[in-house]
Amino acid sequence: MIDDEAGGRPKPIPIEGSGTIIKASTIIGAIGQGAAYEFIGEALLDQLKLERGRVVKDNHNKTLLPRLFAGGD
């Protein structure tokens, strides 16, 4: 990170070779502060574990569903 001299938000610095390629059949982009799970449907939502409004995942971003991963910043 590079600090902003004016006291603003630090800026990220790209690190060569640090990228990761993940094969996926579907990616759902998310922006904003709150989660909206309506698109998932109740049948799948009932199988997920949520804590404080967020999907619980392990260190590899796996949820309780075998083929469903979650991520975020």
Coordinates of C-alpha atoms in Angstrom, one line a residue, residues 21-73:
I21 CA -7.2 -17.8 -11.6
I22 CA -10.4 -19.6 -10.4
K23 CA -12.6 -21.6 -12.8
A24 CA -16.3 -20.9 -12.1
S25 CA -19.5 -21.6 -13.9
T26 CA -21.2 -18.5 -12.3
I27 CA -19.9 -15.4 -10.7
I28 CA -22.1 -12.9 -8.9
G29 CA -20.6 -9.4 -8.5
A30 CA -21.5 -7.6 -5.3
I31 CA -21.2 -4.0 -4.4
G32 CA -22.6 -2.2 -1.4
Q33 CA -22.8 -2.6 2.3
G34 CA -25.6 -5.1 2.8
A35 CA -26.4 -8.6 1.5
A36 CA -29.4 -9.4 -0.7
Y37 CA -30.0 -13.1 -0.8
E38 CA -33.3 -13.1 -2.7
F39 CA -31.8 -14.4 -5.9
I40 CA -30.5 -17.6 -4.2
G41 CA -33.9 -18.9 -3.3
E42 CA -35.1 -20.3 0.1
A43 CA -34.1 -23.9 -0.6
L44 CA -30.4 -23.0 -1.0
L45 CA -30.5 -20.2 1.6
D46 CA -31.8 -22.6 4.2
Q47 CA -28.7 -24.8 3.6
L48 CA -26.2 -21.9 4.2
K49 CA -25.0 -20.8 7.5
L50 CA -25.2 -17.0 8.0
E51 CA -23.6 -15.0 10.8
R52 CA -24.3 -11.3 11.2
G53 CA -25.9 -11.3 7.7
R54 CA -22.9 -12.9 5.9
V55 CA -22.3 -16.4 4.5
V56 CA -20.0 -18.4 6.7
K57 CA -17.0 -19.9 4.8
D58 CA -13.8 -21.6 5.5
N59 CA -10.2 -20.4 4.7
H60 CA -10.6 -21.7 1.1
N61 CA -13.9 -19.7 0.7
K62 CA -16.0 -22.9 0.8
T63 CA -19.5 -22.6 2.2
L64 CA -21.5 -25.6 3.6
L65 CA -22.6 -26.4 0.1
P66 CA -20.0 -28.4 -1.8
R67 CA -20.0 -26.3 -5.0
L68 CA -20.7 -22.9 -3.6
F69 CA -17.9 -20.5 -2.6
A70 CA -18.1 -17.0 -1.2
G71 CA -15.6 -14.2 -1.0
G72 CA -15.3 -10.5 -0.3
D73 CA -12.9 -7.9 0.9

